[in-house]
Short mmCIF file of C-alpha atoms and ligand atoms in Angstrom, two decimals:
data_model
loop_
_atom_site.label_atom_id
_atom_site.label_comp_id
_atom_site.label_asym_id
_atom_site.label_seq_id
_atom_site.Cartn_x
_atom_site.Cartn_y
_atom_site.Cartn_z
CA UNK A 361 0.00 0.00 0.00
CA UNK A 362 1.36 3.43 -0.95
CA UNK A 363 0.67 6.26 1.55
CA UNK A 364 0.70 9.81 0.21
CA UNK A 365 0.85 13.01 2.26
CA UNK A 366 -0.37 16.56 2.00
CA UNK A 367 2.08 19.08 0.54
CA UNK A 368 2.00 22.29 2.58
CA UNK A 369 4.64 25.03 2.69
CA UNK A 370 7.00 22.90 0.61
CA UNK A 371 6.89 19.94 3.05
CA UNK A 372 5.13 16.61 2.86
CA UNK A 373 3.06 16.24 6.02
CA UNK A 374 0.47 13.97 7.59
CA UNK A 375 -3.06 15.32 8.01
CA UNK A 376 -3.63 17.04 11.36
CA UNK A 377 -6.29 14.53 12.39
CA UNK A 378 -4.13 11.55 11.34
CA UNK A 379 -6.92 9.91 9.31
CA UNK A 380 -6.49 8.35 5.86
CA UNK A 381 -8.87 7.17 3.14
CA UNK A 382 -8.13 4.02 1.17
CA UNK A 383 -8.23 4.33 -2.60
CA UNK A 384 -9.03 1.29 -4.73
CA UNK A 385 -7.52 0.31 -8.07
CA UNK A 386 -10.61 -0.01 -10.31
CA UNK A 387 -9.01 -2.74 -12.44
CA UNK A 388 -8.05 -5.11 -9.62
CA UNK A 389 -10.46 -3.86 -6.92
CA UNK A 390 -7.45 -3.95 -4.55
CA UNK A 391 -6.83 -1.17 -2.05
CA UNK A 392 -3.56 0.34 -3.17
CA UNK A 393 -3.26 3.94 -1.97
CA UNK A 394 -3.86 5.71 1.33
CA UNK A 395 -4.62 9.40 1.07
CA UNK A 396 -4.91 11.97 3.86
CA UNK A 397 -8.46 12.64 5.01
CA UNK A 398 -7.81 16.35 5.46
CA UNK A 399 -10.10 18.67 7.38
CA UNK A 400 -10.42 22.41 7.83
CA UNK A 401 -7.30 22.46 10.09
CA UNK A 402 -5.20 21.20 7.15
CA UNK A 403 -6.76 23.72 4.78
CA UNK A 404 -6.00 26.40 7.33
CA UNK A 405 -2.32 25.42 7.47
CA UNK A 406 -2.21 25.47 3.67
CA UNK A 407 -3.89 28.90 3.56
CA UNK A 408 -1.30 30.28 5.98
CA UNK A 409 1.58 28.83 3.94
CA UNK A 410 0.10 30.17 0.70
CA UNK A 411 -0.50 33.64 2.18
CA UNK A 412 3.07 33.73 3.50
CA UNK A 413 4.49 32.83 0.07
CA UNK A 414 2.32 35.32 -1.84
CA UNK A 415 4.24 38.62 -1.42
CA UNK A 416 7.58 37.25 -2.63
CA UNK A 417 6.09 35.08 -5.38
CA UNK A 418 3.86 37.81 -6.79
CA UNK A 419 6.83 40.20 -6.81
CA UNK A 420 9.01 37.82 -8.86
CA UNK A 421 9.68 38.71 -12.49
CA UNK A 422 7.29 36.99 -14.90
CA UNK A 423 10.30 35.48 -16.67
CA UNK A 424 11.41 33.75 -13.41
CA UNK A 425 7.98 32.32 -12.84
CA UNK A 426 7.71 31.20 -16.47
CA UNK A 427 11.09 29.46 -16.26
CA UNK A 428 9.91 27.47 -13.24
CA UNK A 429 6.81 26.41 -15.18
CA UNK A 430 9.01 25.24 -18.04
CA UNK A 431 11.05 23.18 -15.58
CA UNK A 432 7.85 21.58 -14.23
CA UNK A 433 6.92 20.62 -17.81
CA UNK A 434 10.30 18.92 -18.27
CA UNK A 435 9.88 17.21 -14.89
CA UNK A 436 6.51 15.79 -15.96
CA UNK A 437 7.99 14.51 -19.20
CA UNK A 438 10.91 12.91 -17.37
CA UNK A 439 8.45 10.91 -15.18
CA UNK A 440 5.94 10.25 -17.95
CA UNK A 441 5.82 6.44 -17.60
CA UNK A 442 5.41 6.59 -13.83
CA UNK A 443 2.66 9.22 -14.11
CA UNK A 444 0.81 7.32 -16.86
CA UNK A 445 0.84 4.10 -14.82
CA UNK A 446 -0.32 5.92 -11.67
CA UNK A 447 -3.12 7.66 -13.59
CA UNK A 448 -4.28 4.34 -14.99
CA UNK A 449 -4.14 2.57 -11.61
CA UNK A 450 -6.14 5.39 -10.01
CA UNK A 451 -8.70 6.10 -12.69
CA UNK A 452 -8.93 3.02 -14.91
CA UNK A 453 -7.94 4.76 -18.15
CA UNK A 454 -5.69 2.81 -20.50
CA UNK A 455 -2.00 3.50 -20.03
CA UNK A 456 -1.68 4.23 -23.75
CA UNK A 457 -4.31 7.00 -23.49
CA UNK A 458 -2.60 8.41 -20.39
CA UNK A 459 0.72 8.35 -22.29
CA UNK A 460 -0.66 10.01 -25.42
CA UNK A 461 -3.24 12.39 -23.91
CA UNK A 462 -3.23 13.09 -20.18
CA UNK A 463 0.46 13.30 -19.37
CA UNK A 464 1.65 15.23 -22.46
CA UNK A 465 -1.22 17.67 -21.98
CA UNK A 466 -0.26 18.19 -18.32
CA UNK A 467 3.26 19.15 -19.40
CA UNK A 468 1.85 21.30 -22.20
CA UNK A 469 -0.40 23.19 -19.76
CA UNK A 470 2.69 24.46 -17.90
CA UNK A 471 4.60 25.23 -21.09
CA UNK A 472 1.60 26.96 -22.65
CA UNK A 473 1.01 29.31 -19.71
CA UNK A 474 4.75 30.01 -19.37
CA UNK A 475 4.67 31.18 -23.01
CA UNK A 476 1.41 33.07 -22.61
CA UNK A 477 2.70 34.99 -19.58
CA UNK A 478 5.95 35.85 -21.35
CA UNK A 479 3.99 37.44 -24.20
CA UNK A 480 1.44 39.27 -22.09
CA UNK A 481 1.08 43.00 -22.79
CA UNK A 482 -1.20 45.42 -21.04
CA UNK A 483 -3.53 48.08 -22.41
CA UNK A 484 -2.74 51.79 -22.34
CA UNK A 485 -4.55 54.75 -23.90
CA UNK A 486 -3.99 58.51 -24.13
CA UNK A 487 -6.95 60.64 -22.98
CA UNK A 488 -5.49 63.90 -24.25
CA UNK A 489 -2.02 65.25 -24.98
CA UNK A 490 -0.88 64.96 -21.36
CA UNK A 491 -3.11 62.38 -19.72
CA UNK A 492 -2.84 58.67 -20.21
CA UNK A 493 -4.20 55.53 -18.59
CA UNK A 494 -2.73 52.07 -18.38
CA UNK A 495 -3.89 48.78 -16.90
CA UNK A 496 -1.91 46.73 -14.43
CA UNK A 497 -3.08 43.14 -14.15
CA UNK A 498 -2.44 42.12 -10.56
CA UNK A 499 -2.51 38.66 -8.95
CA UNK A 500 -5.31 38.23 -6.44
CA UNK A 501 -3.87 36.08 -3.64
CA UNK A 502 -4.50 32.47 -2.69
CA UNK A 503 -6.49 30.53 -5.30
CA UNK A 504 -8.55 27.47 -4.36
CA UNK A 505 -8.43 24.85 -7.12
CA UNK A 506 -10.77 21.85 -7.11
CA UNK A 507 -10.56 19.19 -9.81
CA UNK A 508 -12.43 15.97 -10.71
CA UNK A 509 -11.38 12.33 -11.17
CA UNK A 510 -11.79 11.83 -14.90
CA UNK A 511 -8.67 13.61 -16.26
CA UNK A 512 -6.92 14.05 -12.93
CA UNK A 513 -3.52 15.51 -13.81
CA UNK A 514 -4.66 17.17 -17.05
CA UNK A 515 -7.36 19.23 -15.32
CA UNK A 516 -5.39 19.95 -12.15
CA UNK A 517 -2.43 21.37 -14.10
CA UNK A 518 -4.82 23.40 -16.29
CA UNK A 519 -5.61 25.31 -13.09
CA UNK A 520 -2.26 25.35 -11.25
CA UNK A 521 -0.28 26.65 -14.24
CA UNK A 522 -2.25 29.89 -14.88
CA UNK A 523 -2.85 30.48 -11.16
CA UNK A 524 0.86 30.61 -10.33
CA UNK A 525 2.34 32.05 -13.50
CA UNK A 526 0.30 35.21 -12.99
CA UNK A 527 1.61 35.53 -9.44
CA UNK A 528 -1.00 33.89 -7.22
CA UNK A 529 -0.26 31.11 -4.77
CA UNK A 530 -2.70 28.23 -4.49
CA UNK A 531 -4.23 25.35 -2.61
CA UNK A 532 -5.41 22.44 -4.75
CA UNK A 533 -7.82 19.65 -3.77
CA UNK A 534 -7.97 16.78 -6.28
CA UNK A 535 -10.73 14.16 -6.20
CA UNK A 536 -10.21 11.64 -3.44
CA UNK A 537 -10.64 8.90 -6.05
CA UNK A 538 -7.59 10.00 -8.04
CA UNK A 539 -4.91 11.70 -5.97
CA UNK A 540 -1.76 9.78 -6.87
CA UNK A 541 -0.48 11.83 -9.81
CA UNK A 542 -1.15 15.07 -7.91
CA UNK A 543 1.19 13.76 -5.20
CA UNK A 544 3.91 12.93 -7.77
CA UNK A 545 3.41 16.42 -9.23
CA UNK A 546 4.27 17.91 -5.81
CA UNK A 547 7.69 16.21 -5.97
CA UNK A 548 8.16 17.48 -9.52
CA UNK A 549 7.22 21.05 -8.55
CA UNK A 550 9.53 21.01 -5.51
CA UNK A 551 12.41 19.72 -7.68
CA UNK A 552 11.64 22.35 -10.33
CA UNK A 553 12.20 25.12 -7.76
CA UNK A 554 8.63 26.12 -6.88
CA UNK A 555 9.17 28.01 -3.60
CA UNK A 556 7.57 26.62 -0.42
CA UNK A 557 3.93 27.62 -0.06
CA UNK A 558 3.36 28.65 -3.68
CA UNK A 559 1.50 25.42 -4.47
CA UNK A 560 -0.11 23.44 -1.64
CA UNK A 561 -1.97 20.17 -2.07
CA UNK A 562 -4.57 19.11 0.46
CA UNK A 563 -6.03 15.66 -0.16
CA UNK A 564 -9.36 14.41 1.09
CA UNK A 565 -13.10 14.34 0.59
CA UNK A 566 -15.03 17.04 -1.23
CA UNK A 567 -17.52 17.49 1.56
CA UNK A 568 -14.70 17.99 4.11
CA UNK A 569 -11.44 19.36 2.65
CA UNK A 570 -13.19 20.70 -0.49
CA UNK A 571 -15.90 22.49 1.42
CA UNK A 572 -13.37 23.93 3.92
CA UNK A 573 -11.31 25.29 1.02
CA UNK A 574 -14.31 26.84 -0.68
CA UNK A 575 -15.43 28.53 2.54
CA UNK A 576 -12.01 29.69 3.73
CA UNK A 577 -11.92 33.45 4.40
CA UNK A 578 -8.37 33.85 3.05
CA UNK A 579 -9.04 32.17 -0.31
CA UNK A 580 -10.62 34.86 -2.49
CA UNK A 581 -10.98 32.90 -5.73
CA UNK A 582 -12.19 29.40 -6.52
CA UNK A 583 -11.72 27.53 -9.78
CA UNK A 584 -13.82 24.37 -9.83
CA UNK A 585 -14.25 21.59 -12.37
CA UNK A 586 -16.75 18.88 -11.58
CA UNK A 587 -20.43 18.03 -11.58
CA UNK A 588 -23.23 20.58 -11.82
CA UNK A 589 -24.74 19.57 -8.47
CA UNK A 590 -21.43 20.23 -6.69
CA UNK A 591 -20.93 23.41 -8.70
CA UNK A 592 -24.25 24.74 -7.48
CA UNK A 593 -23.30 23.98 -3.84
CA UNK A 594 -20.00 25.78 -4.29
CA UNK A 595 -21.71 28.81 -5.85
CA UNK A 596 -23.99 28.98 -2.80
CA UNK A 597 -21.06 28.65 -0.39
CA UNK A 598 -18.98 31.41 -1.99
CA UNK A 599 -21.80 33.87 -2.68
CA UNK A 600 -21.87 35.48 0.80
CA UNK A 601 -18.13 36.20 0.56
CA UNK A 602 -18.41 37.46 -3.06
CA UNK A 603 -15.46 35.34 -4.15
CA UNK A 604 -14.36 35.21 -7.75
CA UNK A 605 -15.67 31.91 -9.14
CA UNK A 606 -15.08 29.84 -12.25
CA UNK A 607 -17.22 26.72 -12.75
CA UNK A 608 -16.53 24.09 -15.43
CA UNK A 609 -19.42 21.65 -15.04
CA UNK A 610 -21.18 18.74 -16.69
CA UNK A 611 -22.44 18.21 -20.22
CA UNK A 612 -24.91 16.23 -22.32
CA UNK A 613 -23.25 16.89 -25.62
CA UNK A 614 -24.98 16.36 -28.97
CA UNK A 615 -23.19 14.80 -31.96
CA UNK A 616 -24.97 15.89 -35.16
CA UNK A 617 -24.37 13.83 -38.29
CA UNK A 618 -25.73 15.17 -41.59
CA UNK A 619 -26.32 12.90 -44.57
CA UNK A 620 -23.39 14.33 -46.45
CA UNK A 621 -20.91 13.49 -43.66
CA UNK A 622 -17.85 11.59 -44.83
CA UNK A 623 -18.26 8.52 -42.64
CA UNK A 624 -15.30 6.68 -44.18
CA UNK A 625 -13.12 9.45 -42.87
CA UNK A 626 -14.90 10.27 -39.61
CA UNK A 627 -16.68 7.20 -38.19
CA UNK A 628 -13.75 6.16 -36.01
CA UNK A 629 -13.57 9.66 -34.51
CA UNK A 630 -17.33 9.73 -33.86
CA UNK A 631 -16.99 6.42 -31.99
CA UNK A 632 -13.95 7.75 -30.11
CA UNK A 633 -15.88 10.90 -29.18
CA UNK A 634 -18.48 8.66 -27.54
CA UNK A 635 -16.26 6.24 -25.62
CA UNK A 636 -12.80 7.73 -25.05
CA UNK A 637 -11.73 7.35 -21.41
CA UNK A 638 -14.80 5.05 -20.90
CA UNK A 639 -17.03 7.98 -21.84
CA UNK A 640 -15.81 9.71 -18.67
CA UNK A 641 -14.92 13.00 -20.35
CA UNK A 642 -17.18 16.01 -19.96
CA UNK A 643 -16.76 16.58 -23.73
CA UNK A 644 -17.84 13.11 -24.90
CA UNK A 645 -20.84 13.14 -27.24
CA UNK A 646 -23.63 11.19 -25.56
CA UNK A 647 -26.59 12.00 -27.83
CA UNK A 648 -25.97 11.20 -31.49
CA UNK A 649 -28.48 12.67 -33.96
CA UNK A 650 -28.29 11.30 -37.52
CA UNK A 651 -30.15 12.76 -40.51
CA UNK A 652 -32.79 10.39 -41.91
CA UNK A 653 -35.29 12.26 -44.11
CA UNK A 654 -37.39 10.38 -46.71
CA UNK A 655 -34.76 7.79 -47.51
CA UNK A 656 -33.46 6.02 -44.39
CA UNK A 657 -30.48 4.37 -46.15
CA UNK A 658 -27.90 6.71 -44.64
CA UNK A 659 -29.39 6.52 -41.15
CA UNK A 660 -29.57 2.72 -41.20
CA UNK A 661 -26.02 2.42 -42.51
CA UNK A 662 -24.76 4.78 -39.82
CA UNK A 663 -26.40 2.81 -37.03
CA UNK A 664 -25.08 -0.49 -38.37
CA UNK A 665 -21.52 0.79 -38.81
CA UNK A 666 -21.47 2.61 -35.45
CA UNK A 667 -22.58 -0.52 -33.61
CA UNK A 668 -20.03 -2.64 -35.51
CA UNK A 669 -17.21 -0.23 -34.55
CA UNK A 670 -18.41 -0.09 -30.94
CA UNK A 671 -18.42 -3.88 -30.65
CA UNK A 672 -14.85 -3.91 -31.96
CA UNK A 673 -13.53 -1.65 -29.16
CA UNK A 674 -11.12 -3.51 -26.92
CA UNK A 675 -12.27 -3.45 -23.29
CA UNK A 676 -9.86 -4.89 -20.76
CA UNK A 677 -6.64 -4.56 -18.82
CA UNK A 678 -5.67 -0.88 -19.10
CA UNK A 679 -1.96 -1.72 -18.89
CA UNK A 680 -2.23 -3.61 -22.20
CA UNK A 681 -1.29 -1.14 -24.93
CA UNK A 682 -4.03 -2.49 -27.22
CA UNK A 683 -6.82 -1.70 -24.74
CA UNK A 684 -9.14 1.18 -25.64
CA UNK A 685 -11.45 1.07 -22.60
CA UNK A 686 -10.46 0.16 -19.05
CA UNK A 687 -12.82 -0.09 -16.07
CA UNK A 688 -15.01 2.73 -14.79
CA UNK A 689 -13.56 4.73 -11.93
CA UNK A 690 -15.40 3.05 -9.05
CA UNK A 691 -18.04 0.52 -8.12
CA UNK A 692 -20.44 3.35 -7.19
CA UNK A 693 -19.98 5.00 -10.54
CA UNK A 694 -20.58 1.72 -12.39
CA UNK A 695 -23.77 1.25 -10.41
CA UNK A 696 -24.88 4.73 -11.49
CA UNK A 697 -24.16 3.88 -15.15
CA UNK A 698 -26.00 0.54 -14.82
CA UNK A 699 -28.99 2.27 -13.29
CA UNK A 700 -29.20 4.60 -16.31
CA UNK A 701 -29.07 1.61 -18.66
CA UNK A 702 -31.98 0.02 -16.79
CA UNK A 703 -33.86 3.31 -16.76
CA UNK A 704 -33.39 3.75 -20.53
CA UNK A 705 -34.80 0.27 -21.15
CA UNK A 706 -37.76 0.97 -18.90
CA UNK A 707 -38.37 4.20 -20.84
CA UNK A 708 -38.65 2.21 -24.09
CA UNK A 709 -35.26 2.84 -25.72
CA UNK A 710 -33.95 -0.05 -27.80
CA UNK A 711 -30.60 -1.53 -26.71
CA UNK A 712 -28.40 -2.04 -29.78
CA UNK A 713 -25.27 -3.30 -28.04
CA UNK A 714 -23.56 -3.52 -24.66
CA UNK A 715 -25.55 -2.75 -21.53
CA UNK A 716 -23.81 -5.12 -19.15
CA UNK A 717 -20.64 -6.08 -17.33
CA UNK A 718 -18.43 -7.92 -19.86
CA UNK A 719 -18.33 -11.66 -19.14
CA UNK A 720 -14.58 -11.62 -19.77
CA UNK A 721 -14.02 -9.13 -16.91
CA UNK A 722 -15.62 -10.44 -13.73
CA UNK A 723 -13.10 -8.49 -11.61
CA UNK A 724 -12.77 -4.72 -11.86
CA UNK A 725 -15.43 -2.11 -12.55
CA UNK A 726 -15.74 -2.82 -16.27
CA UNK A 727 -18.79 -2.02 -18.35
CA UNK A 728 -19.45 -2.66 -22.03
CA UNK A 729 -19.71 0.28 -24.42
CA UNK A 730 -23.44 0.65 -24.82
CA UNK A 731 -25.62 2.02 -27.63
CA UNK A 732 -29.35 2.72 -27.54
CA UNK A 733 -31.62 3.87 -30.33
CA UNK A 734 -34.25 6.54 -29.75
CA UNK A 735 -37.35 6.86 -31.90
CA UNK A 736 -39.85 9.14 -30.20
CA UNK A 737 -38.55 9.05 -26.62
CA UNK A 738 -36.87 12.47 -26.71
CA UNK A 739 -38.13 13.23 -23.20
CA UNK A 740 -36.43 10.13 -21.73
CA UNK A 741 -34.19 10.98 -18.80
CA UNK A 742 -31.16 9.47 -20.51
CA UNK A 743 -31.54 12.13 -23.24
CA UNK A 744 -31.25 14.89 -20.64
CA UNK A 745 -29.15 13.69 -17.70
CA UNK A 746 -25.40 13.22 -17.66
CA UNK A 747 -24.44 9.53 -17.37
CA UNK A 748 -20.69 10.21 -17.64
CA UNK A 749 -19.95 6.69 -18.83
CA UNK A 750 -19.82 4.54 -21.98
CA UNK A 751 -23.47 4.96 -22.92
CA UNK A 752 -24.73 6.78 -26.03
CA UNK A 753 -28.03 7.08 -27.83
CA UNK A 754 -28.69 7.44 -31.56
CA UNK A 755 -31.78 9.27 -32.79
CA UNK A 756 -32.90 10.21 -36.31
CA UNK A 757 -33.74 13.76 -37.45
CA UNK A 758 -35.37 15.11 -40.58
CA UNK A 759 -34.53 18.82 -40.59
CA UNK A 760 -31.99 21.24 -39.20
CA UNK A 761 -34.69 22.98 -37.15
CA UNK A 762 -35.61 19.67 -35.55
CA UNK A 763 -32.04 18.67 -34.66
CA UNK A 764 -31.20 22.13 -33.29
CA UNK A 765 -34.30 21.95 -31.06
CA UNK A 766 -33.27 18.51 -29.73
CA UNK A 767 -29.64 19.52 -29.30
CA UNK A 768 -30.63 22.60 -27.27
CA UNK A 769 -33.30 20.84 -25.22
CA UNK A 770 -31.15 19.95 -22.19
CA UNK A 771 -30.11 22.11 -19.23
CA UNK A 772 -26.48 21.66 -20.31
CA UNK A 773 -24.48 23.54 -22.91
CA UNK A 774 -20.85 22.43 -22.81
CA UNK A 775 -19.93 21.15 -26.28
CA UNK A 776 -21.31 19.78 -29.54
CA UNK A 777 -19.95 18.27 -32.72
CA UNK A 778 -21.24 18.54 -36.28
CA UNK A 779 -20.27 16.18 -39.07
CA UNK A 780 -20.97 17.36 -42.63
CA UNK A 781 -19.21 18.24 -45.89
CA UNK A 782 -21.40 21.34 -46.30
CA UNK A 783 -19.80 24.56 -45.06
CA UNK A 784 -23.22 26.20 -45.00
CA UNK A 785 -24.86 23.52 -42.81
CA UNK A 786 -21.82 23.46 -40.55
CA UNK A 787 -21.65 27.19 -39.84
CA UNK A 788 -25.40 27.78 -39.82
CA UNK A 789 -25.96 24.94 -37.36
CA UNK A 790 -22.96 25.84 -35.16
CA UNK A 791 -24.30 29.36 -34.76
CA UNK A 792 -27.63 28.06 -33.43
CA UNK A 793 -26.31 25.61 -30.82
CA UNK A 794 -26.25 26.44 -27.11
CA UNK A 795 -22.71 25.30 -26.38
CA UNK A 796 -19.39 26.72 -25.25
CA UNK A 797 -17.51 24.79 -27.96
CA UNK A 798 -18.69 23.37 -31.29
CA UNK A 799 -16.42 21.08 -33.28
CA UNK A 800 -16.96 20.58 -37.01
CA UNK A 801 -15.59 17.33 -38.49
CA UNK A 802 -13.34 16.88 -35.49
CA UNK A 803 -13.63 16.36 -31.76
CA UNK A 804 -11.64 17.39 -28.69
CA UNK A 805 -9.13 19.31 -30.77
CA UNK A 806 -8.16 21.92 -28.18
CA UNK A 807 -6.40 25.16 -29.02
CA UNK A 808 -5.53 26.42 -25.55
CA UNK A 809 -5.58 30.02 -26.76
CA UNK A 810 -9.36 29.75 -27.26
CA UNK A 811 -11.97 30.25 -24.53
CA UNK A 812 -13.18 26.99 -22.97
CA UNK A 813 -16.29 26.58 -20.82
CA UNK A 814 -19.99 25.99 -20.89
CA UNK A 815 -23.30 27.83 -21.11
CA UNK A 816 -26.49 27.17 -19.12
CA UNK A 817 -25.84 24.58 -16.36
CA UNK A 818 -22.48 23.59 -17.85
CA UNK A 819 -20.68 26.40 -16.13
CA UNK A 820 -19.82 29.97 -15.43
CA UNK A 821 -16.85 31.73 -16.97
CA UNK A 822 -14.18 30.55 -19.37
CA UNK A 823 -10.63 29.25 -19.19
CA UNK A 824 -8.02 29.72 -21.92
CA UNK A 825 -5.23 32.12 -22.73
CA UNK A 826 -6.98 35.49 -22.24
CA UNK A 827 -9.77 34.10 -20.08
CA UNK A 828 -7.39 32.57 -17.53
CA UNK A 829 -5.44 35.82 -17.22
CA UNK A 830 -8.72 37.59 -16.59
CA UNK A 831 -9.77 35.06 -13.99
CA UNK A 832 -6.48 34.82 -12.11
CA UNK A 833 -5.74 38.56 -12.06
CA UNK A 834 -7.63 41.77 -11.38
CA UNK A 835 -7.19 44.76 -13.67
CA UNK A 836 -6.24 48.04 -12.06
CA UNK A 837 -6.55 51.17 -14.18
CA UNK A 838 -3.99 53.86 -13.43
CA UNK A 839 -4.59 57.29 -14.88
CA UNK A 840 -1.64 59.71 -15.03
CA UNK A 841 -1.49 63.41 -15.83
CA UNK A 842 2.05 64.60 -16.57
CA UNK A 843 2.11 68.31 -17.41
P1 LIG B 867 -17.79 16.13 -8.41
O1 LIG B 867 -18.57 17.36 -8.60
O2 LIG B 867 -18.36 15.03 -7.61
O3 LIG B 867 -16.37 16.45 -7.75
C1 LIG B 867 -15.45 17.37 -8.31
C2 LIG B 867 -14.48 17.80 -7.23
O4 LIG B 867 -15.19 18.55 -6.25
C3 LIG B 867 -13.83 16.65 -6.49
O5 LIG B 867 -12.51 17.01 -6.13
C4 LIG B 867 -14.72 16.53 -5.27
O6 LIG B 867 -14.06 15.89 -4.21
C5 LIG B 867 -14.98 17.99 -4.97
N1 LIG B 867 -16.15 18.26 -4.15
C6 LIG B 867 -17.25 17.50 -3.95
N2 LIG B 867 -18.10 18.11 -3.10
C7 LIG B 867 -17.54 19.30 -2.76
C8 LIG B 867 -17.92 20.41 -1.94
N3 LIG B 867 -19.08 20.40 -1.26
N4 LIG B 867 -17.10 21.47 -1.84
C9 LIG B 867 -15.94 21.49 -2.51
N5 LIG B 867 -15.50 20.48 -3.29
C10 LIG B 867 -16.30 19.41 -3.44
O7 LIG B 867 -17.40 15.65 -9.87
P2 LIG B 867 -16.65 14.32 -10.27
O8 LIG B 867 -15.31 14.25 -9.61
O9 LIG B 867 -17.61 13.20 -10.11
O10 LIG B 867 -16.36 14.60 -11.82
C11 LIG B 867 -17.29 14.34 -12.79
C12 LIG B 867 -18.02 15.60 -13.21
O11 LIG B 867 -17.12 16.59 -13.61
C13 LIG B 867 -18.92 15.36 -14.40
O12 LIG B 867 -20.16 15.98 -14.18
C14 LIG B 867 -18.20 16.04 -15.52
O13 LIG B 867 -19.02 16.45 -16.57
C15 LIG B 867 -17.55 17.18 -14.83
N6 LIG B 867 -16.41 17.66 -15.60
C16 LIG B 867 -16.50 18.88 -16.22
C17 LIG B 867 -15.46 19.33 -17.01
C18 LIG B 867 -15.51 20.67 -17.68
O14 LIG B 867 -14.44 21.15 -18.08
N7 LIG B 867 -16.64 21.29 -17.83
C19 LIG B 867 -14.25 18.52 -17.21
C20 LIG B 867 -14.27 17.28 -16.51
C21 LIG B 867 -15.32 16.87 -15.72
P3 LIG B 867 -14.32 14.30 -3.96
O15 LIG B 867 -14.22 13.60 -5.26
O16 LIG B 867 -13.20 13.97 -3.06
O17 LIG B 867 -15.66 14.20 -3.34
#
């Protein structure tokens, strides 16, 4: 059993209360990691360490801070295999996906924000011949960063990097289900020369350590990625203190396939967009709408081919490089996914494939990639609620108006994808969708310079090059008269 510790003021330390939570490997079901069950006393220590580090860190030259971020990126790359294996053991994702997606992106997050900060310029404007104003963007203080279990290191570093490069210090609380790579990151950051107290990691449960962080008086900004229910609780908790808040929440993303889509080219990506990381990505498409019209040939062929490709996905040991889907993150989460499959059947949706625990995997929290077809059951709960697992539905549509109405019918608005060879359909449809990001003939291609976030119940605020500067700093306008 590996025991990890909190990282506070540059030191690894046991939680004040001495309690630990056992984390289970979702592939073997064996307990393999003990993580601190931190409480408000631990968050308090971290807040003190972060506040102490703030004056010196925020006064450092941007170039110094950027150089440290670059060193963290190299440190992540140097321990890539170890990080990928830890991410897989914690979360269930295949090691090959961790190696090609999660770990490189974690390094890239640091390198990207180091570059962005180096190239930052501020606004100035003359009012008349001897009066001018300029804007100073100033760090805010101690940032509270809360991240989920699905892309543990990828999403944690997406918050730490901008928080610290713009001069804040921070306290991060990863999900208690997936804390291992965050612990390894602490070693990497210490070795890269991050000064004590600039980044503090407090491990534990959301309702305890997370809530204490959100409510802490000396933490004036909170960046949260997770479920909408938790996001709402956090918004309520921070409202009385008027904290700055960024919420990246859930999704129920539509995948819209027009008849002129090039399926030879794109079918594999549409399948990937449904099941990558066991469907446990907020950006996965979970409602596929396929154009049918008078002649159902295209629709029928799509369904047949999609199901064939889904059945061919390799589900199994995530350490095997050929595996596409490992187990779900936990027994509880698999039970939630199973309950949605049962609900969908009781609501009259037709099961096309999957829907059960694979016979070949009696141990571990595996679940088959599952496809349902929808005819008229557009009000079914599975069409509106986030399952966050390997379950998708396919429904036909006859007109753009109809598909736009279905796509926009949920409370979510995170992302959507459109598959067509027609520029006109692509742009006209994209403009009408309620979503923070729309991909056309691609999926999950992320340009970090662009704003990222959701509309409606998928979130508040955006992250990205300019958006993260705006979130992690406050503008101060200085007006100077010099005659
Ligand atoms: P949760 O909302 O359950 O948890 C997210 C984080 O918040 C965890 O670290 C959790 O800790 C913590 N937390 C829970 N309760 C509180 C609280 N009261 N106060 C402070 N922190 C708290 O989400 P999941 O971890 O289950 O992640 C899945 C969800 O995240 C999905 O809905 C998914 O769509 C969304 N997501 C959104 C993304 C986006 O960019 N929009 C990206 C990725 C995921 P603990 O786990 O220890 O309880």
